[in-house]
Amino acid sequence: GAGVSQSPSNKVTEKGKDVELRCDPISGHTALYWYRQSLGQGLEFLIYFQGNSAPDKSGLPSDRFSAERTGGSVSTLTIQRTQQEDSAVYLCASSAGGTQYFGPGTRLTVL
Amino acid sequence: DAKTTQPPSMDCAEGRAANLPCNHSTISGNEYVYWYRQIHSQGPQYIIHGLKNNETNEMASLIITEDRKSSTLILPHATLRDTAVYYCIVRVKTNTGNQFYFGTGTSLTVIP
């Protein structure tokens, strides 16, 4: 069956521009997570959606970062006024309540 | 707060068992231990998880100590394709669901 998909796979942008990253979770998975992974580092939690509950935004590094999950399925992570330190791989995972399944990630490069 | 500590790197000879340790001394009674691995430029891949009992699947075995303060992931016959970063994670129940705490992982290199 289809796994978690993310788009685009690569994104190059200029400092100060806004970017949107998309995640399509596994169908039926109620939980969706966003992580960030800088080069050579571990995963940094950003935000977590669970069903219709208010999202856990405790990992968002600044108010330039936001995320939505429409209809309990697709999620979009938005980074406004990008900075060079935002360059990283952004990973999405979905879960049916236990194990997380990860997408391939979006590599963001801010010039 | 990663909740887990792992050695930063390990080597293993091809064909031998790879034993990857993890400390989770602050784990609570209902928190699961998960293991994932990440091969370069890919998303993390689920390996195995457990609560109290030892677990085995087609990929690996998970040995959890009786006090649950540490665990070991065992790859019984390591191959070159097992070279990856291995993450030991604690899954915590929160008010809204489950939260997964990733540490910095162990970089395993399987040597021919």
CSV table of C-alpha atoms in Angstrom, one decimal:
chain,number,residue,atom,x,y,z
A,1,GLY,CA,0.0,0.0,0.0
A,2,ALA,CA,1.0,3.6,-0.3
A,3,GLY,CA,3.2,5.0,2.4
A,4,VAL,CA,3.7,8.5,3.6
A,5,SER,CA,4.6,10.9,0.7
A,6,GLN,CA,6.1,14.4,0.9
A,7,SER,CA,6.5,17.1,-1.7
A,8,PRO,CA,8.6,18.6,-3.0
A,9,SER,CA,11.5,16.3,-2.5
A,10,ASN,CA,13.9,19.2,-2.8
A,11,LYS,CA,13.3,22.9,-2.4
A,12,VAL,CA,15.8,25.7,-2.9
A,13,THR,CA,14.7,29.2,-1.9
A,14,GLU,CA,16.1,32.6,-1.2
A,15,LYS,CA,16.4,34.1,2.2
A,16,GLY,CA,13.2,35.9,3.1
A,17,LYS,CA,10.9,34.0,0.9
A,18,ASP,CA,8.0,31.8,2.2
A,19,VAL,CA,7.9,28.1,1.6
A,20,GLU,CA,5.2,25.4,1.9
A,21,LEU,CA,6.0,21.7,2.4
A,22,ARG,CA,3.3,19.1,2.0
A,23,CYS,CA,2.8,15.7,3.6
A,24,ASP,CA,0.3,13.1,2.6
A,25,PRO,CA,-0.1,10.6,5.4
A,26,ILE,CA,-1.1,6.9,5.2
A,27,SER,CA,-4.8,6.7,4.7
A,28,GLY,CA,-6.7,6.3,7.9
A,29,HIS,CA,-3.8,7.4,10.1
A,30,THR,CA,-5.1,9.8,12.7
A,31,ALA,CA,-1.8,11.1,14.0
A,32,LEU,CA,0.7,13.2,11.9
A,33,TYR,CA,4.1,14.5,13.0
A,34,TRP,CA,6.6,17.0,11.6
A,35,TYR,CA,10.3,16.8,12.4
A,36,ARG,CA,13.3,18.7,11.3
A,37,GLN,CA,16.8,17.2,10.8
A,38,SER,CA,19.8,19.4,10.2
A,39,LEU,CA,22.9,17.9,8.6
A,40,GLY,CA,24.4,15.2,10.7
A,41,GLN,CA,22.0,15.7,13.5
A,42,GLY,CA,19.1,13.8,15.1
A,43,LEU,CA,15.4,14.5,14.6
A,44,GLU,CA,14.0,17.6,16.1
A,45,PHE,CA,10.2,17.5,16.9
A,46,LEU,CA,8.2,20.4,15.4
A,47,ILE,CA,4.5,19.7,15.7
A,48,TYR,CA,2.0,16.9,16.2
A,49,PHE,CA,-1.6,16.5,15.1
A,50,GLN,CA,-3.9,13.9,16.6
A,51,GLY,CA,-7.4,13.6,15.2
A,52,ASN,CA,-9.5,16.6,15.8
A,53,SER,CA,-7.6,17.7,18.9
A,54,ALA,CA,-5.6,20.9,19.1
A,55,PRO,CA,-2.1,20.3,17.7
A,56,ASP,CA,0.9,20.1,19.9
A,57,LYS,CA,3.0,23.0,18.7
A,58,SER,CA,5.6,22.8,21.4
A,59,GLY,CA,8.5,22.1,19.1
A,60,LEU,CA,8.0,24.9,16.6
A,61,PRO,CA,11.2,27.0,16.8
A,62,SER,CA,9.6,30.4,16.1
A,63,ASP,CA,6.4,32.1,15.0
A,64,ARG,CA,7.7,31.9,11.4
A,65,PHE,CA,6.7,28.2,11.5
A,66,SER,CA,3.2,27.0,11.2
A,67,ALA,CA,1.3,23.9,10.1
A,68,GLU,CA,-2.2,22.9,9.1
A,69,ARG,CA,-3.9,19.6,8.7
A,70,THR,CA,-7.0,19.8,6.5
A,71,GLY,CA,-9.8,17.3,6.8
A,72,GLY,CA,-7.7,15.1,9.0
A,73,SER,CA,-5.4,14.1,6.2
A,74,VAL,CA,-3.0,16.2,4.2
A,75,SER,CA,-0.7,18.6,6.2
A,76,THR,CA,1.2,21.6,5.1
A,77,LEU,CA,4.2,23.1,7.0
A,78,THR,CA,4.7,26.7,6.2
A,79,ILE,CA,7.9,28.6,6.9
A,80,GLN,CA,7.6,32.4,6.5
A,81,ARG,CA,10.6,34.7,5.8
A,82,THR,CA,13.0,31.8,5.6
A,83,GLN,CA,16.5,32.1,7.1
A,84,GLN,CA,19.6,30.2,6.2
A,85,GLU,CA,19.4,28.3,9.5
A,86,ASP,CA,16.1,26.8,8.3
A,87,SER,CA,18.0,24.7,5.9
A,88,ALA,CA,17.4,21.1,6.8
A,89,VAL,CA,15.5,18.0,5.9
A,90,TYR,CA,11.8,18.2,7.0
A,91,LEU,CA,10.3,14.8,7.8
A,92,CYS,CA,6.7,13.9,8.2
A,93,ALA,CA,5.4,10.7,9.9
A,94,SER,CA,1.9,9.3,10.4
A,95,SER,CA,0.6,6.8,12.9
A,96,ALA,CA,-2.6,4.9,13.6
A,97,GLY,CA,-1.9,5.1,17.3
A,98,GLY,CA,1.4,3.3,17.7
A,99,THR,CA,4.2,2.9,15.3
A,100,GLN,CA,5.2,5.9,13.2
A,101,TYR,CA,5.8,5.6,9.5
A,102,PHE,CA,8.0,8.2,7.9
A,103,GLY,CA,8.0,9.9,4.5
A,104,PRO,CA,11.2,10.4,2.5
A,105,GLY,CA,11.5,14.0,3.6
A,106,THR,CA,11.8,17.4,1.9
A,107,ARG,CA,15.3,18.8,1.7
A,108,LEU,CA,15.1,22.6,2.1
A,109,THR,CA,18.0,24.8,1.2
A,110,VAL,CA,17.8,28.5,1.9
A,111,LEU,CA,20.4,30.6,0.0
B,1,ASP,CA,14.6,15.9,26.6
B,2,ALA,CA,15.6,12.9,24.6
B,3,LYS,CA,14.9,10.4,27.4
B,4,THR,CA,17.4,8.0,25.8
B,5,THR,CA,21.2,7.8,25.6
B,6,GLN,CA,23.1,5.8,23.0
B,7,PRO,CA,26.8,5.6,22.0
B,8,PRO,CA,27.5,7.8,19.1
B,9,SER,CA,29.1,5.1,16.9
B,10,MET,CA,29.8,1.4,16.7
B,11,ASP,CA,31.5,-1.0,14.2
B,12,CYS,CA,30.5,-4.5,13.5
B,13,ALA,CA,32.0,-7.2,11.3
B,14,GLU,CA,29.8,-8.4,8.5
B,15,GLY,CA,28.1,-11.7,9.4
B,16,ARG,CA,28.5,-11.1,13.1
B,17,ALA,CA,25.7,-10.0,15.5
B,18,ALA,CA,25.4,-6.3,16.1
B,19,ASN,CA,24.4,-5.4,19.7
B,20,LEU,CA,23.3,-1.7,20.1
B,21,PRO,CA,22.7,-0.5,23.6
B,22,CYS,CA,20.4,2.1,24.9
B,23,ASN,CA,19.8,3.6,28.3
B,24,HIS,CA,16.4,5.0,29.2
B,25,SER,CA,16.7,5.2,33.0
B,26,THR,CA,13.7,7.6,33.4
B,27,ILE,CA,11.2,5.5,31.5
B,28,SER,CA,7.8,5.1,33.0
B,29,GLY,CA,5.7,1.9,33.3
B,30,ASN,CA,3.5,2.6,30.3
B,31,GLU,CA,6.1,4.0,27.9
B,32,TYR,CA,7.3,1.8,25.0
B,33,VAL,CA,10.8,1.5,23.6
B,34,TYR,CA,11.0,1.8,19.9
B,35,TRP,CA,13.9,1.4,17.5
B,36,TYR,CA,14.2,3.0,14.1
B,37,ARG,CA,17.1,3.2,11.7
B,38,GLN,CA,17.9,5.8,9.1
B,39,ILE,CA,20.0,5.0,6.0
B,40,HIS,CA,21.6,8.0,4.5
B,41,SER,CA,19.2,10.4,2.7
B,42,GLN,CA,16.1,8.4,3.6
B,43,GLY,CA,13.4,8.7,6.2
B,44,PRO,CA,13.6,6.7,9.4
B,45,GLN,CA,12.5,3.0,9.1
B,46,TYR,CA,10.7,1.2,11.9
B,47,ILE,CA,12.5,-1.8,13.2
B,48,ILE,CA,10.9,-3.1,16.4
B,49,HIS,CA,9.3,-2.0,19.7
B,50,GLY,CA,8.5,-3.4,23.1
B,51,LEU,CA,7.2,-2.6,26.6
B,52,LYS,CA,8.5,-5.3,29.0
B,53,ASN,CA,9.0,-8.5,27.2
B,54,ASN,CA,11.8,-9.3,24.8
B,55,GLU,CA,10.6,-9.1,21.2
B,56,THR,CA,11.8,-10.6,17.9
B,57,ASN,CA,10.8,-10.1,14.3
B,58,GLU,CA,12.3,-10.7,10.9
B,59,MET,CA,14.7,-7.7,11.3
B,60,ALA,CA,15.9,-7.8,14.8
B,61,SER,CA,15.5,-8.8,18.5
B,62,LEU,CA,14.9,-6.4,21.3
B,63,ILE,CA,16.1,-7.3,24.8
B,64,ILE,CA,14.7,-5.1,27.6
B,65,THR,CA,16.2,-5.4,31.1
B,66,GLU,CA,13.8,-6.4,33.9
B,67,ASP,CA,14.0,-2.9,35.4
B,68,ARG,CA,13.3,-1.4,31.9
B,69,LYS,CA,16.1,1.1,32.4
B,70,SER,CA,18.0,-0.1,29.3
B,71,SER,CA,17.6,-2.2,26.2
B,72,THR,CA,19.7,-3.8,23.5
B,73,LEU,CA,18.8,-4.1,19.8
B,74,ILE,CA,20.3,-7.1,18.2
B,75,LEU,CA,20.9,-7.6,14.5
B,76,PRO,CA,21.7,-11.3,14.4
B,77,HIS,CA,23.8,-11.4,11.2
B,78,ALA,CA,24.8,-7.9,10.2
B,79,THR,CA,25.2,-7.1,6.5
B,80,LEU,CA,26.7,-4.1,4.7
B,81,ARG,CA,23.1,-2.9,4.1
B,82,ASP,CA,22.6,-2.6,7.9
B,83,THR,CA,25.1,0.4,8.0
B,84,ALA,CA,22.8,3.2,9.2
B,85,VAL,CA,22.1,5.4,12.2
B,86,TYR,CA,20.0,3.5,14.8
B,87,TYR,CA,17.6,5.5,17.0
B,88,CYS,CA,16.3,4.3,20.3
B,89,ILE,CA,13.1,6.1,21.2
B,90,VAL,CA,10.7,6.3,24.1
B,91,ARG,CA,7.0,6.7,23.2
B,92,VAL,CA,5.3,8.8,25.8
B,93,LYS,CA,1.5,9.0,26.3
B,94,THR,CA,0.4,12.7,26.4
B,95,ASN,CA,-2.9,14.3,26.9
B,96,THR,CA,-3.5,14.3,23.2
B,97,GLY,CA,-1.9,11.1,22.1
B,98,ASN,CA,1.6,9.7,21.7
B,99,GLN,CA,4.9,11.6,21.6
B,100,PHE,CA,8.1,10.1,20.4
B,101,TYR,CA,11.4,11.3,21.8
B,102,PHE,CA,14.4,10.8,19.5
B,103,GLY,CA,17.9,10.9,20.7
B,104,THR,CA,21.0,11.4,18.5
B,105,GLY,CA,21.3,7.7,17.7
B,106,THR,CA,24.2,5.3,17.1
B,107,SER,CA,25.9,5.3,13.8
B,108,LEU,CA,26.6,1.6,13.0
B,109,THR,CA,29.2,0.8,10.4
B,110,VAL,CA,29.3,-2.8,9.2
B,111,ILE,CA,32.7,-3.7,8.0
B,112,PRO,CA,33.4,-6.3,5.3
